Short mmCIF file of C-alpha atoms in Angstrom, two decimals:
data_model
loop_
_atom_site.label_atom_id
_atom_site.label_comp_id
_atom_site.label_asym_id
_atom_site.label_seq_id
_atom_site.Cartn_x
_atom_site.Cartn_y
_atom_site.Cartn_z
CA MET A 3 116.10 113.77 69.37
CA THR A 4 113.09 115.50 67.79
CA GLU A 5 113.51 116.20 64.10
CA PRO A 6 113.30 119.85 63.00
CA ILE A 7 109.96 121.10 61.70
CA PRO A 8 110.03 121.04 57.88
CA ALA A 9 109.08 124.14 55.93
CA LEU A 10 105.98 122.56 54.36
CA PRO A 11 103.44 124.92 52.79
CA CYS A 12 100.46 126.10 54.81
CA TYR A 13 97.63 128.63 54.81
CA LEU A 14 96.58 130.78 57.78
CA ASN A 15 93.79 133.37 57.61
CA GLY A 16 94.32 134.30 54.00
CA GLU A 17 98.14 134.22 54.08
CA TRP A 18 100.42 131.58 52.57
CA SER A 19 103.47 130.56 54.54
CA ASN A 20 105.03 127.37 55.90
CA ILE A 21 104.40 125.41 59.06
CA ARG A 22 107.75 126.46 60.53
CA ASP A 23 106.98 130.18 60.36
CA ALA A 24 103.16 130.48 60.64
CA LYS A 25 101.96 131.84 64.02
CA VAL A 26 98.59 131.91 65.80
CA SER A 27 97.61 134.27 68.62
CA VAL A 28 98.02 132.89 72.14
CA LEU A 29 94.42 134.02 72.72
CA ASP A 30 93.06 131.93 69.87
CA ARG A 31 90.28 129.81 71.36
CA GLY A 32 91.65 126.78 69.54
CA PHE A 33 94.83 127.17 71.61
CA ILE A 34 93.14 128.14 74.90
CA PHE A 35 90.11 125.82 74.85
CA GLY A 36 90.54 123.43 71.94
CA ASP A 37 87.45 125.29 70.69
CA GLY A 38 87.59 124.22 67.07
CA LEU A 39 87.37 121.37 64.61
CA TYR A 40 89.39 119.78 61.85
CA GLU A 41 89.22 117.59 58.77
CA VAL A 42 91.87 115.46 57.10
CA VAL A 43 91.40 114.93 53.36
CA PRO A 44 93.58 112.33 51.62
CA ALA A 45 94.59 113.04 48.04
CA TYR A 46 95.67 110.15 45.80
CA ASP A 47 97.65 111.03 42.69
CA GLY A 48 96.95 114.67 43.45
CA ARG A 49 93.15 114.24 43.62
CA PRO A 50 91.12 114.72 46.84
CA PHE A 51 89.35 111.53 47.93
CA ARG A 52 85.64 111.79 48.88
CA PHE A 53 85.92 115.55 49.18
CA ASN A 54 82.17 116.20 49.43
CA GLU A 55 81.82 113.70 52.27
CA HIS A 56 84.60 115.44 54.17
CA MET A 57 82.92 118.79 53.62
CA ALA A 58 79.57 117.46 54.82
CA ARG A 59 81.18 116.32 58.08
CA LEU A 60 83.04 119.63 58.46
CA GLU A 61 79.73 121.47 58.05
CA ARG A 62 78.04 119.23 60.63
CA SER A 63 80.84 119.84 63.13
CA LEU A 64 80.71 123.62 62.55
CA ASP A 65 76.96 123.60 63.16
CA GLU A 66 77.36 121.57 66.37
CA LEU A 67 79.99 124.01 67.70
CA ARG A 68 78.05 127.05 66.44
CA ILE A 69 81.00 128.37 64.45
CA PRO A 70 80.11 130.12 61.17
CA ASN A 71 81.51 128.40 58.10
CA PRO A 72 84.27 130.72 56.80
CA MET A 73 84.04 129.32 53.24
CA ASP A 74 81.60 127.66 50.89
CA ARG A 75 82.49 124.29 49.35
CA ALA A 76 84.00 125.90 46.29
CA GLY A 77 86.26 127.96 48.54
CA TRP A 78 87.36 124.90 50.50
CA ARG A 79 87.99 122.96 47.30
CA GLY A 80 90.07 125.80 45.93
CA LEU A 81 92.13 125.87 49.12
CA VAL A 82 92.66 122.09 49.05
CA ASP A 83 93.70 122.19 45.39
CA GLN A 84 96.14 125.03 46.06
CA LEU A 85 97.70 123.12 48.95
CA ILE A 86 98.10 120.02 46.79
CA ALA A 87 99.81 122.08 44.09
CA ALA A 88 102.00 123.87 46.65
CA TYR A 89 103.21 120.60 48.19
CA ALA A 90 103.97 119.10 44.79
CA LYS A 91 106.02 122.16 43.90
CA HIS A 92 107.78 121.99 47.29
CA VAL A 93 108.94 118.42 46.66
CA GLY A 94 109.71 119.01 42.98
CA LYS A 95 107.05 116.72 41.53
CA LYS A 96 103.85 116.96 39.57
CA ALA A 97 100.70 116.81 41.71
CA GLU A 98 99.61 113.57 40.02
CA GLU A 99 102.87 111.97 41.15
CA THR A 100 102.08 112.50 44.83
CA ASN A 101 99.84 111.10 47.57
CA GLN A 102 99.07 113.81 50.10
CA LEU A 103 97.24 114.42 53.37
CA VAL A 104 95.52 117.82 53.60
CA TYR A 105 94.72 119.04 57.12
CA LEU A 106 92.01 121.71 57.59
CA GLN A 107 91.28 123.39 60.92
CA VAL A 108 88.78 126.04 62.01
CA SER A 109 88.75 127.54 65.50
CA ARG A 110 86.23 130.02 66.86
CA GLY A 111 88.83 132.79 66.66
CA VAL A 112 90.70 135.19 68.92
CA ALA A 113 89.13 136.75 72.03
CA MET A 114 89.90 137.39 75.69
CA ARG A 115 89.66 134.18 77.68
CA ASP A 116 86.08 133.44 78.73
CA HIS A 117 84.28 130.10 78.52
CA ALA A 118 81.14 131.64 76.98
CA MET A 119 81.14 131.87 73.20
CA PRO A 120 82.04 135.43 72.15
CA LYS A 121 80.01 137.08 69.43
CA ASP A 122 81.17 138.65 66.20
CA ILE A 123 84.71 137.27 66.00
CA GLU A 124 86.30 135.88 62.87
CA PRO A 125 87.07 132.16 62.82
CA THR A 126 90.72 131.20 62.48
CA VAL A 127 91.33 129.09 59.37
CA PHE A 128 94.49 127.01 59.19
CA ALA A 129 95.42 124.41 56.59
CA MET A 130 98.56 122.41 55.92
CA VAL A 131 99.65 119.49 53.80
CA ASN A 132 102.08 116.60 54.06
CA ARG A 133 102.94 113.33 52.36
CA LEU A 134 100.37 110.56 52.76
CA SER A 135 102.20 107.47 53.96
CA ILE A 136 100.66 104.25 52.66
CA TYR A 137 100.90 101.15 54.85
CA PRO A 138 103.42 98.82 53.17
CA ALA A 139 102.21 95.46 51.90
CA GLU A 140 104.33 93.51 54.39
CA GLU A 141 102.64 95.26 57.34
CA ARG A 142 99.20 94.61 55.87
CA ALA A 143 100.06 90.95 55.37
CA LYS A 144 100.98 90.68 59.05
CA GLY A 145 98.09 92.78 60.35
CA ALA A 146 97.92 95.21 63.26
CA THR A 147 98.22 94.52 66.98
CA CYS A 148 95.61 96.26 69.14
CA VAL A 149 94.67 96.51 72.80
CA THR A 150 91.34 97.29 74.47
CA ALA A 151 90.37 100.00 76.95
CA ASP A 152 87.31 101.68 78.40
CA ASP A 153 86.13 104.74 76.45
CA PHE A 154 86.62 107.59 78.92
CA ARG A 155 86.06 110.43 76.44
CA TRP A 156 83.18 112.92 76.30
CA LYS A 157 79.76 112.08 74.84
CA LYS A 158 80.01 114.28 71.75
CA ALA A 159 82.45 112.08 69.88
CA HIS A 160 80.55 112.75 66.64
CA ILE A 161 82.16 116.22 66.48
CA LYS A 162 85.60 116.15 64.87
CA SER A 163 86.88 118.48 67.56
CA THR A 164 90.43 119.68 68.14
CA SER A 165 89.86 118.89 71.85
CA LEU A 166 91.75 115.62 71.51
CA ALA A 167 93.20 114.99 74.97
CA GLY A 168 91.04 111.87 75.28
CA ALA A 169 92.26 110.54 71.94
CA VAL A 170 95.87 111.30 72.86
CA LEU A 171 95.56 109.42 76.16
CA SER A 172 93.79 106.45 74.58
CA ARG A 173 96.33 106.20 71.76
CA GLN A 174 99.17 106.28 74.29
CA ILE A 175 97.74 103.15 75.94
CA SER A 176 98.60 101.21 72.79
CA ALA A 177 101.78 103.16 72.06
CA ASP A 178 103.15 102.21 75.50
CA VAL A 179 103.02 98.51 74.58
CA GLY A 180 104.07 98.88 70.94
CA ALA A 181 100.57 98.30 69.54
CA THR A 182 98.94 100.06 66.60
CA GLU A 183 95.60 101.06 68.12
CA THR A 184 93.43 101.13 71.23
CA ILE A 185 89.95 99.71 70.66
CA MET A 186 87.50 101.25 73.11
CA PHE A 187 84.28 100.17 74.77
CA ARG A 188 81.61 102.26 76.47
CA ASP A 189 79.36 100.43 78.94
CA GLY A 190 80.42 97.11 77.45
CA PHE A 191 79.80 98.02 73.81
CA LEU A 192 82.19 98.87 71.00
CA SER A 193 82.64 102.57 70.25
CA GLU A 194 85.79 103.16 68.16
CA ALA A 195 89.57 103.26 68.36
CA SER A 196 91.64 106.29 69.35
CA SER A 197 91.92 107.49 65.73
CA SER A 198 90.09 104.84 63.70
CA ASN A 199 86.67 103.33 63.24
CA VAL A 200 86.42 99.64 64.11
CA TRP A 201 84.59 96.90 62.20
CA VAL A 202 83.85 93.39 63.40
CA VAL A 203 83.34 90.44 61.06
CA LYS A 204 81.39 87.43 62.28
CA ASP A 205 80.03 84.64 60.08
CA GLY A 206 80.58 86.76 56.99
CA VAL A 207 78.70 89.82 58.31
CA VAL A 208 80.42 93.19 58.80
CA LEU A 209 79.26 94.89 62.01
CA GLY A 210 79.89 98.47 63.10
CA ALA A 211 78.80 100.83 65.86
CA PRO A 212 75.70 102.96 65.11
CA ARG A 213 75.93 106.50 63.78
CA ASP A 214 75.32 108.50 66.94
CA ASN A 215 76.98 110.94 69.32
CA LEU A 216 79.29 108.28 70.80
CA VAL A 217 81.27 107.67 67.60
CA LEU A 218 82.92 109.92 65.05
CA GLU A 219 81.36 108.84 61.78
CA GLY A 220 84.44 108.31 59.67
CA ILE A 221 84.26 109.08 55.96
CA ARG A 222 84.80 105.36 55.45
CA TYR A 223 81.44 104.58 57.14
CA GLY A 224 79.56 105.26 53.93
CA LEU A 225 82.39 103.90 51.81
CA LEU A 226 82.59 100.58 53.70
CA GLU A 227 78.83 100.18 53.42
CA GLN A 228 79.03 100.71 49.67
CA LEU A 229 82.00 98.36 49.31
CA CYS A 230 80.11 95.67 51.22
CA LYS A 231 77.11 96.17 48.97
CA ASN A 232 79.29 95.90 45.86
CA ALA A 233 80.82 92.65 47.16
CA ASN A 234 77.50 91.18 48.42
CA ILE A 235 78.75 91.23 52.02
CA PRO A 236 76.05 91.74 54.69
CA PHE A 237 76.56 95.01 56.60
CA GLN A 238 74.92 96.06 59.88
CA LEU A 239 75.26 99.05 62.19
CA ARG A 240 74.18 98.17 65.74
CA ARG A 241 75.47 97.89 69.28
CA VAL A 242 78.32 95.37 69.26
CA SER A 243 79.21 93.86 72.62
CA ARG A 244 82.70 93.41 73.94
CA GLU A 245 82.14 89.65 73.88
CA GLU A 246 81.31 89.79 70.16
CA VAL A 247 84.48 91.74 69.45
CA LEU A 248 86.64 89.29 71.36
CA ALA A 249 85.02 86.38 69.48
CA ALA A 250 85.26 88.01 66.04
CA ASP A 251 86.42 86.16 62.95
CA GLU A 252 88.04 89.40 61.73
CA ILE A 253 88.52 92.92 63.10
CA LEU A 254 89.17 95.83 60.75
CA LEU A 255 90.34 99.38 61.34
CA SER A 256 89.52 102.22 58.96
CA SER A 257 90.78 105.80 58.70
CA ALA A 258 92.22 108.21 56.15
CA THR A 259 95.74 106.91 56.69
CA LYS A 260 94.95 103.25 57.42
CA GLU A 261 92.36 102.93 54.64
CA VAL A 262 91.21 99.42 55.70
CA LEU A 263 93.66 97.59 57.95
CA PRO A 264 93.23 94.16 59.59
CA CYS A 265 93.73 93.73 63.32
CA THR A 266 95.17 90.25 63.80
CA VAL A 267 96.12 90.39 67.50
CA LEU A 268 93.91 91.83 70.25
CA ASP A 269 95.07 91.95 73.88
CA GLY A 270 97.80 89.45 73.07
CA LYS A 271 95.46 86.87 71.50
CA PRO A 272 94.97 86.11 67.80
CA VAL A 273 91.87 87.42 66.06
CA GLY A 274 90.33 84.49 64.18
CA ASN A 275 93.23 82.50 62.78
CA GLY A 276 95.65 85.35 63.43
CA ARG A 277 95.92 86.36 59.77
CA PRO A 278 94.12 88.91 57.57
CA GLY A 279 90.83 87.35 56.53
CA PRO A 280 88.80 87.05 53.32
CA ILE A 281 86.42 89.92 54.12
CA TYR A 282 89.38 92.23 54.65
CA GLU A 283 90.88 91.13 51.34
CA LYS A 284 87.66 91.92 49.46
CA LEU A 285 87.16 95.29 51.15
CA PHE A 286 90.78 96.33 50.69
CA ALA A 287 90.58 95.46 46.99
CA GLY A 288 87.35 97.43 46.70
CA TYR A 289 88.95 100.40 48.45
CA GLN A 290 91.81 100.45 45.98
CA GLN A 291 89.30 100.40 43.13
CA ALA A 292 87.40 103.33 44.71
CA LYS A 293 90.61 105.36 44.80
CA LEU A 294 90.83 105.15 41.02
CA SER A 295 87.60 107.14 40.74
CA THR A 296 88.72 109.84 43.21
CA HIS A 297 86.87 113.11 42.73
#
């Protein structure tokens, strides 16, 4: 049985409400076409993590979809801070006692249904917040199980679009077999997972797919590169073949909720020795250190 929707705080077009009661027009293009974008900003101890990097990606996605930015960065930061405070009040804690996940969404707005982009309509701005669940240590020690699949999504994966039918279908491939993620390949080369970036470790080198239109550049792209630099770990972005992935010493997943998570089983076979590896351990430790300087 589906649990009832909680009355968590949210913001919609200038009004504060909760996610149980907030309503969007049925003619909103985000509802009709998935014509919009989103960002998910983690907040550790009440402080947004890599906020400017999230805003830079939001701005890139807005430009790609030709949607005017409804706020400047100061406005977005104010909204995020208000949501963090509202959630803390909702759960009866101080903001610094909470880890939160702030969801921001912008759609093109409300108009009569027509595929062409209408002019002079106001974007719909929606934002909500929830608890950020941290992967428990025992799950990290075991590592994640993943499966592979062909990447059947569109070729503008670099836009963090709300048109997520492809991601839903790809994630269900792993959900159907009780796995954590679906690692995808396009024309024989690694792209990403359904809701994570994927990193391959071979002979001590961390490899990732290039920054292009076939991959959503996760906020952890720049962070992982910096963490590798700090730990003197070689880091390369290039085309990574399916054969290289299957022969990897380690495979890592990264996302706002996973942080850095080892994949220890792929398509029913162990990755490396079947346990989280030394590169993962170093990068996870570096990630935790980076969280302490959240800004």
